[in-house]
Structure formats: structure tokens, C-alpha cells
């Protein structure tokens, strides 16, 4: 999972070659050259990011991971902003310089641009910033704009990490009857979200760790520690008290 594969290097090489070739295309066909540059330039950047991330994780050596208890770990505003700006700029540029009148291409690029715009609106309105995860002595909490879900440590039945479209993720399965939802009216929506998540990912909850600026191995090690070492949970309360003093 963390090993740089031949496919990773191949994608990076293809992205680089097409990015360089776009500089030649621009001289003959400006619009085609720009769209080629933007598309494959973005592909090259993503491929390089994946390679750098995997190399960094290979050098990572974890011993014990501790967390400040009772402190919400919010979604990174910087990462959401960069993603939103990137998608908006990417989609808008491809729309503006598309080489021919292709409605399908236009629709796809419009959707990308609108998605970026929605992310930025959600960020600046404060809605996305309200999403968080939190460690407590009693369990692990997901915070959402309209409610929160607290999962007792004993109710986490499966924990593993993986990737979704080359993005780091931690997957949790839980004993649904033991989770605590506040307010109670939010329970129906949580059950619906869990059912959808199980259908598409096989897990009740999925944490896209880059959203919070955390590496998946680090987050998984922390959660796993508090599941398997009940005595360690006391430090979550102790650190919370310390931060309040």
C-alpha cells in the first residue's frame, strides 16, 4: 500500500511527457495546447504527490501515538481551500479553452468547476469547517454540522486502512446498536449514511485522513491503541483536564 509501484512511476512519466509535449502543441494550436497542459499537468502533479507521500510513509516509524483528549480535530481549512481552488481553476480553464464544441466535455468540466465552487462556499460559510473527529476516554467521535456520533471503543468491531482513489483512508466497522447519536433526531440520517458507506466501501465509517492533515498510519495507530489498551484511555481525560487548567 505504501510501496511506490511501477504504475505510480508510469503515471508520473506519462504525465510529464504529455505536459512537455503540450508546450509544443501550444505553438500550433493554442486551445488544444492549453487543455493538454492543464489536464496532464494536473495528472503529473497528482502522480508526484502520491510518490512523495508513499516515500515519506515508508520512512515513518511509529512507536506510541498519543492524542489530546476532548479536543476536536477539525478538517483542514487550508487543504479544503486548495482543493476547491484547484478544482475550480482546473474545470474553468478546460471549459474556457476546450478545442471544439463538445457538450459532454463541457458538462464534465462544468461539474468539476462547480464542485470546486461548492467546496469553497461550504468552507467560507463555515459548514465544512464544522466537521471534526475527537478522541475521548469513552470513545471516538465524529462531528458533523447537524450532530455528532460517539462510538464507544468496545463498539469498534473492525479497523483497517486503505485507499480510495489513491487517497489515504481509515475504515471503521461498528456495533451499530451501541453508538450514541446527538441529537436523537439525527439517528435516522446516520443509519442511512452508514448503510451507504457499507455498500460502497464495506465499512460503516470512512475517514479520509488527508482532510484532517493526518497520515493514515498515525490515525489508525492511535485508534487501535485506545481500542486494545483500555488503560491508555485515562490519559485522554488527563490531557483534557490539563488543557482546561
mmCIF file of C-alpha atoms in Angstrom:
data_model
loop_
_atom_site.group_PDB
_atom_site.id
_atom_site.type_symbol
_atom_site.label_atom_id
_atom_site.label_comp_id
_atom_site.label_asym_id
_atom_site.label_seq_id
_atom_site.Cartn_x
_atom_site.Cartn_y
_atom_site.Cartn_z
ATOM 1 C CA UNK A 1 0.000 0.000 0.000
ATOM 2 C CA UNK A 2 2.804 2.411 0.914
ATOM 3 C CA UNK A 3 5.224 0.986 -1.641
ATOM 4 C CA UNK A 4 5.846 3.039 -4.760
ATOM 5 C CA UNK A 5 4.732 0.831 -7.629
ATOM 6 C CA UNK A 6 5.692 0.646 -11.274
ATOM 7 C CA UNK A 7 2.248 2.063 -12.078
ATOM 8 C CA UNK A 8 2.972 5.129 -9.935
ATOM 9 C CA UNK A 9 6.192 5.843 -11.818
ATOM 10 C CA UNK A 10 4.494 5.121 -15.163
ATOM 11 C CA UNK A 11 1.664 7.577 -14.494
ATOM 12 C CA UNK A 12 4.170 10.229 -13.460
ATOM 13 C CA UNK A 13 6.229 9.642 -16.608
ATOM 14 C CA UNK A 14 3.177 9.781 -18.893
ATOM 15 C CA UNK A 15 2.006 12.969 -17.203
ATOM 16 C CA UNK A 16 5.437 14.546 -17.603
ATOM 17 C CA UNK A 17 5.765 13.598 -21.278
ATOM 18 C CA UNK A 18 2.334 14.939 -22.207
ATOM 19 C CA UNK A 19 2.931 18.085 -20.166
ATOM 20 C CA UNK A 20 6.148 18.741 -22.075
ATOM 21 C CA UNK A 21 4.523 17.906 -25.414
ATOM 22 C CA UNK A 22 1.758 20.426 -24.697
ATOM 23 C CA UNK A 23 4.369 23.192 -24.857
ATOM 24 C CA UNK A 24 4.969 22.242 -28.481
ATOM 25 C CA UNK A 25 1.263 21.873 -29.254
ATOM 26 C CA UNK A 26 0.566 25.402 -27.980
ATOM 27 C CA UNK A 27 2.675 26.833 -30.793
ATOM 28 C CA UNK A 28 0.380 25.287 -33.421
ATOM 29 C CA UNK A 29 -2.987 25.055 -31.650
ATOM 30 C CA UNK A 30 -3.249 27.280 -28.596
ATOM 31 C CA UNK A 31 -6.530 25.940 -27.187
ATOM 32 C CA UNK A 32 -5.580 22.285 -27.575
ATOM 33 C CA UNK A 33 -2.164 23.007 -26.105
ATOM 34 C CA UNK A 34 -3.611 24.748 -23.049
ATOM 35 C CA UNK A 35 -6.134 21.996 -22.323
ATOM 36 C CA UNK A 36 -3.404 19.363 -22.723
ATOM 37 C CA UNK A 37 -1.089 21.320 -20.435
ATOM 38 C CA UNK A 38 -3.720 21.803 -17.732
ATOM 39 C CA UNK A 39 -5.033 18.236 -17.819
ATOM 40 C CA UNK A 40 -1.744 16.358 -17.940
ATOM 41 C CA UNK A 41 -0.007 18.922 -15.750
ATOM 42 C CA UNK A 42 -2.582 18.164 -13.067
ATOM 43 C CA UNK A 43 -2.134 14.411 -13.630
ATOM 44 C CA UNK A 44 1.633 14.784 -13.278
ATOM 45 C CA UNK A 45 1.271 16.822 -10.081
ATOM 46 C CA UNK A 46 -1.050 14.215 -8.547
ATOM 47 C CA UNK A 47 1.287 11.360 -9.519
ATOM 48 C CA UNK A 48 4.288 13.127 -7.979
ATOM 49 C CA UNK A 49 2.294 13.852 -4.815
ATOM 50 C CA UNK A 50 1.402 10.158 -4.466
ATOM 51 C CA UNK A 51 5.027 9.077 -4.939
ATOM 52 C CA UNK A 52 6.328 11.626 -2.421
ATOM 53 C CA UNK A 53 3.662 10.608 0.100
ATOM 54 C CA UNK A 54 4.476 6.914 -0.219
ATOM 55 C CA UNK A 55 8.206 7.547 0.138
ATOM 56 C CA UNK A 56 7.528 9.604 3.269
ATOM 57 C CA UNK A 57 5.330 6.896 4.789
ATOM 58 C CA UNK A 58 7.988 4.271 4.089
ATOM 59 C CA UNK A 59 10.412 6.251 6.246
ATOM 60 C CA UNK A 60 7.841 6.654 9.005
ATOM 61 C CA UNK A 61 8.460 4.640 12.174
ATOM 62 C CA UNK A 62 5.698 4.680 14.792
ATOM 63 C CA UNK A 63 6.188 3.625 18.390
ATOM 64 C CA UNK A 64 3.441 5.090 20.551
ATOM 65 C CA UNK A 65 0.854 7.594 19.375
ATOM 66 C CA UNK A 66 -0.818 9.804 21.986
ATOM 67 C CA UNK A 67 -3.666 12.237 21.472
ATOM 68 C CA UNK A 68 -5.010 15.223 23.395
ATOM 69 C CA UNK A 69 -8.406 14.080 24.631
ATOM 70 C CA UNK A 70 -11.576 16.111 24.230
ATOM 71 C CA UNK A 71 -10.089 18.379 21.566
ATOM 72 C CA UNK A 72 -11.864 18.391 18.182
ATOM 73 C CA UNK A 73 -9.563 17.735 15.236
ATOM 74 C CA UNK A 74 -11.198 19.828 12.550
ATOM 75 C CA UNK A 75 -10.997 19.360 8.819
ATOM 76 C CA UNK A 76 -8.055 21.341 7.462
ATOM 77 C CA UNK A 77 -9.317 24.623 6.022
ATOM 78 C CA UNK A 78 -6.117 25.016 4.037
ATOM 79 C CA UNK A 79 -6.495 21.646 2.323
ATOM 80 C CA UNK A 80 -10.168 22.212 1.543
ATOM 81 C CA UNK A 81 -9.365 25.658 0.138
ATOM 82 C CA UNK A 82 -6.555 24.310 -2.047
ATOM 83 C CA UNK A 83 -8.772 21.510 -3.331
ATOM 84 C CA UNK A 84 -11.647 23.884 -4.055
ATOM 85 C CA UNK A 85 -9.447 26.448 -5.809
ATOM 86 C CA UNK A 86 -7.691 23.713 -7.766
ATOM 87 C CA UNK A 87 -10.922 22.121 -8.992
ATOM 88 C CA UNK A 88 -12.460 25.490 -9.834
ATOM 89 C CA UNK A 89 -9.380 26.612 -11.772
ATOM 90 C CA UNK A 90 -8.976 23.220 -13.474
ATOM 91 C CA UNK A 91 -12.593 22.959 -14.614
ATOM 92 C CA UNK A 92 -12.882 26.609 -15.620
ATOM 93 C CA UNK A 93 -9.691 26.550 -17.683
ATOM 94 C CA UNK A 94 -10.712 23.411 -19.559
ATOM 95 C CA UNK A 95 -14.145 24.929 -20.248
ATOM 96 C CA UNK A 96 -12.645 28.170 -21.499
ATOM 97 C CA UNK A 97 -10.045 26.617 -23.789
ATOM 98 C CA UNK A 98 -11.798 23.463 -24.983
ATOM 99 C CA UNK A 99 -10.627 22.910 -28.571
ATOM 100 C CA UNK A 100 -14.059 22.101 -30.009
ATOM 101 C CA UNK A 101 -17.738 22.388 -29.147
ATOM 102 C CA UNK A 102 -18.101 19.110 -27.255
ATOM 103 C CA UNK A 103 -21.094 19.184 -24.923
ATOM 104 C CA UNK A 104 -20.028 16.093 -22.967
ATOM 105 C CA UNK A 105 -16.579 17.562 -22.342
ATOM 106 C CA UNK A 106 -18.147 20.889 -21.408
ATOM 107 C CA UNK A 107 -20.544 19.203 -18.986
ATOM 108 C CA UNK A 108 -17.764 17.280 -17.240
ATOM 109 C CA UNK A 109 -15.545 20.328 -16.839
ATOM 110 C CA UNK A 110 -18.510 22.396 -15.646
ATOM 111 C CA UNK A 111 -19.250 19.772 -12.993
ATOM 112 C CA UNK A 112 -15.625 19.867 -11.813
ATOM 113 C CA UNK A 113 -15.671 23.662 -11.599
ATOM 114 C CA UNK A 114 -18.999 23.685 -9.740
ATOM 115 C CA UNK A 115 -17.714 21.085 -7.276
ATOM 116 C CA UNK A 116 -14.751 23.331 -6.525
ATOM 117 C CA UNK A 117 -17.069 26.293 -6.084
ATOM 118 C CA UNK A 118 -19.312 24.331 -3.707
ATOM 119 C CA UNK A 119 -16.285 23.364 -1.605
ATOM 120 C CA UNK A 120 -15.229 27.000 -1.331
ATOM 121 C CA UNK A 121 -18.751 28.158 -0.468
ATOM 122 C CA UNK A 122 -19.016 25.432 2.158
ATOM 123 C CA UNK A 123 -15.650 26.424 3.590
ATOM 124 C CA UNK A 124 -16.289 30.161 3.780
ATOM 125 C CA UNK A 125 -19.806 29.645 5.126
ATOM 126 C CA UNK A 126 -18.303 27.604 7.954
ATOM 127 C CA UNK A 127 -20.290 24.478 7.151
ATOM 128 C CA UNK A 128 -17.350 22.277 6.151
ATOM 129 C CA UNK A 129 -15.172 23.587 8.964
ATOM 130 C CA UNK A 130 -17.635 22.133 11.486
ATOM 131 C CA UNK A 131 -16.660 18.582 10.559
ATOM 132 C CA UNK A 132 -14.275 17.022 13.073
ATOM 133 C CA UNK A 133 -13.073 13.862 14.784
ATOM 134 C CA UNK A 134 -12.358 13.615 18.501
ATOM 135 C CA UNK A 135 -10.787 11.208 20.992
ATOM 136 C CA UNK A 136 -12.462 10.822 24.389
ATOM 137 C CA UNK A 137 -11.998 8.324 27.232
ATOM 138 C CA UNK A 138 -15.415 6.886 26.397
ATOM 139 C CA UNK A 139 -14.903 6.550 22.662
ATOM 140 C CA UNK A 140 -14.268 8.063 19.257
ATOM 141 C CA UNK A 141 -16.482 10.872 17.984
ATOM 142 C CA UNK A 142 -17.438 12.088 14.516
ATOM 143 C CA UNK A 143 -18.696 15.663 14.498
ATOM 144 C CA UNK A 144 -20.957 16.953 11.732
ATOM 145 C CA UNK A 145 -22.692 20.302 11.169
ATOM 146 C CA UNK A 146 -26.044 19.000 12.458
ATOM 147 C CA UNK A 147 -24.970 16.454 15.058
ATOM 148 C CA UNK A 148 -22.335 14.040 16.247
ATOM 149 C CA UNK A 149 -21.778 10.310 16.551
ATOM 150 C CA UNK A 150 -19.892 8.854 19.504
ATOM 151 C CA UNK A 151 -18.608 5.293 19.172
ATOM 152 C CA UNK A 152 -17.538 3.520 22.381
ATOM 153 C CA UNK A 153 -14.112 1.940 21.969
ATOM 154 C CA UNK A 154 -15.592 -1.504 22.597
ATOM 155 C CA UNK A 155 -18.139 -0.940 19.808
ATOM 156 C CA UNK A 156 -15.468 -0.682 17.098
ATOM 157 C CA UNK A 157 -15.512 -4.173 15.603
ATOM 158 C CA UNK A 158 -13.065 -3.715 12.737
ATOM 159 C CA UNK A 159 -10.372 -1.204 11.872
ATOM 160 C CA UNK A 160 -8.092 -1.067 8.872
ATOM 161 C CA UNK A 161 -6.559 1.397 6.486
ATOM 162 C CA UNK A 162 -6.531 1.578 2.734
ATOM 163 C CA UNK A 163 -7.049 3.982 -0.128
ATOM 164 C CA UNK A 164 -9.944 5.482 -2.046
ATOM 165 C CA UNK A 165 -8.844 6.725 -5.453
ATOM 166 C CA UNK A 166 -5.241 6.941 -4.206
ATOM 167 C CA UNK A 167 -6.285 8.921 -1.126
ATOM 168 C CA UNK A 168 -5.387 7.625 2.331
ATOM 169 C CA UNK A 169 -8.323 6.389 4.378
ATOM 170 C CA UNK A 170 -9.081 4.622 7.650
ATOM 171 C CA UNK A 171 -12.108 2.310 7.699
ATOM 172 C CA UNK A 172 -14.180 1.545 10.797
ATOM 173 C CA UNK A 173 -16.936 -1.009 11.315
ATOM 174 C CA UNK A 174 -19.018 -0.741 14.458
ATOM 175 C CA UNK A 175 -21.737 -2.407 16.501
ATOM 176 C CA UNK A 176 -24.466 -0.044 15.351
ATOM 177 C CA UNK A 177 -26.703 -0.662 18.362
ATOM 178 C CA UNK A 178 -24.018 0.744 20.686
ATOM 179 C CA UNK A 179 -23.297 4.059 19.002
ATOM 180 C CA UNK A 180 -24.540 7.284 20.581
ATOM 181 C CA UNK A 181 -26.049 9.966 18.362
ATOM 182 C CA UNK A 182 -26.881 13.532 19.362
ATOM 183 C CA UNK A 183 -29.418 14.879 18.829
ATOM 184 C CA UNK A 184 -31.582 11.758 18.703
ATOM 185 C CA UNK A 185 -33.343 13.071 15.590
ATOM 186 C CA UNK A 186 -30.021 12.728 13.745
ATOM 187 C CA UNK A 187 -30.007 8.927 14.161
ATOM 188 C CA UNK A 188 -32.019 8.192 11.011
ATOM 189 C CA UNK A 189 -29.573 10.145 8.864
ATOM 190 C CA UNK A 190 -26.592 8.434 10.499
ATOM 191 C CA UNK A 191 -28.085 4.995 9.836
ATOM 192 C CA UNK A 192 -28.636 5.964 6.205
ATOM 193 C CA UNK A 193 -25.044 7.200 5.883
ATOM 194 C CA UNK A 194 -23.710 4.012 7.459
ATOM 195 C CA UNK A 195 -25.748 1.822 5.107
ATOM 196 C CA UNK A 196 -24.462 3.756 2.107
ATOM 197 C CA UNK A 197 -20.880 3.544 3.368
ATOM 198 C CA UNK A 198 -21.145 -0.224 3.898
ATOM 199 C CA UNK A 199 -22.486 -0.627 0.374
ATOM 200 C CA UNK A 200 -19.661 1.282 -1.305
ATOM 201 C CA UNK A 201 -16.686 0.678 1.000
ATOM 202 C CA UNK A 202 -17.581 -2.280 3.208
ATOM 203 C CA UNK A 203 -17.187 -0.202 6.380
ATOM 204 C CA UNK A 204 -19.614 1.854 8.466
ATOM 205 C CA UNK A 205 -17.374 4.912 8.626
ATOM 206 C CA UNK A 206 -14.519 6.093 6.427
ATOM 207 C CA UNK A 207 -12.062 8.785 7.459
ATOM 208 C CA UNK A 208 -10.241 10.482 4.599
ATOM 209 C CA UNK A 209 -7.214 11.313 6.698
ATOM 210 C CA UNK A 210 -5.749 13.970 4.413
ATOM 211 C CA UNK A 211 -8.858 16.042 5.140
ATOM 212 C CA UNK A 212 -7.593 16.400 8.700
ATOM 213 C CA UNK A 213 -3.923 16.712 7.797
ATOM 214 C CA UNK A 214 -3.097 13.342 9.394
ATOM 215 C CA UNK A 215 -1.323 10.343 7.902
ATOM 216 C CA UNK A 216 -3.464 7.203 7.883
ATOM 217 C CA UNK A 217 -0.897 5.049 9.771
ATOM 218 C CA UNK A 218 -0.757 7.625 12.575
ATOM 219 C CA UNK A 219 -4.527 7.896 12.969
ATOM 220 C CA UNK A 220 -5.005 4.150 12.793
ATOM 221 C CA UNK A 221 -2.272 3.537 15.366
ATOM 222 C CA UNK A 222 -3.925 5.996 17.752
ATOM 223 C CA UNK A 223 -7.396 4.471 17.396
ATOM 224 C CA UNK A 224 -6.023 0.942 17.641
ATOM 225 C CA UNK A 225 -4.110 1.796 20.810
ATOM 226 C CA UNK A 226 -7.188 3.033 22.640
ATOM 227 C CA UNK A 227 -9.195 0.017 21.472
ATOM 228 C CA UNK A 228 -6.662 -2.580 22.576
ATOM 229 C CA UNK A 229 -5.272 -0.790 25.643
ATOM 230 C CA UNK A 230 -8.183 0.308 27.853
ATOM 231 C CA UNK A 231 -5.765 1.593 30.491
ATOM 232 C CA UNK A 232 -4.403 4.126 27.970
ATOM 233 C CA UNK A 233 -7.789 5.837 27.708
ATOM 234 C CA UNK A 234 -7.259 7.527 31.070
ATOM 235 C CA UNK A 235 -4.618 9.757 29.501
ATOM 236 C CA UNK A 236 -7.290 11.234 27.234
ATOM 237 C CA UNK A 237 -9.132 12.529 30.290
ATOM 238 C CA UNK A 238 -5.910 13.620 31.979
ATOM 239 C CA UNK A 239 -4.766 15.606 28.947
ATOM 240 C CA UNK A 240 -8.204 17.166 28.638
ATOM 241 C CA UNK A 241 -8.081 18.338 32.254
ATOM 242 C CA UNK A 242 -4.573 19.659 31.731
ATOM 243 C CA UNK A 243 -5.681 21.707 28.733
ATOM 244 C CA UNK A 244 -8.572 23.166 30.749
ATOM 245 C CA UNK A 245 -6.415 24.262 33.704
#
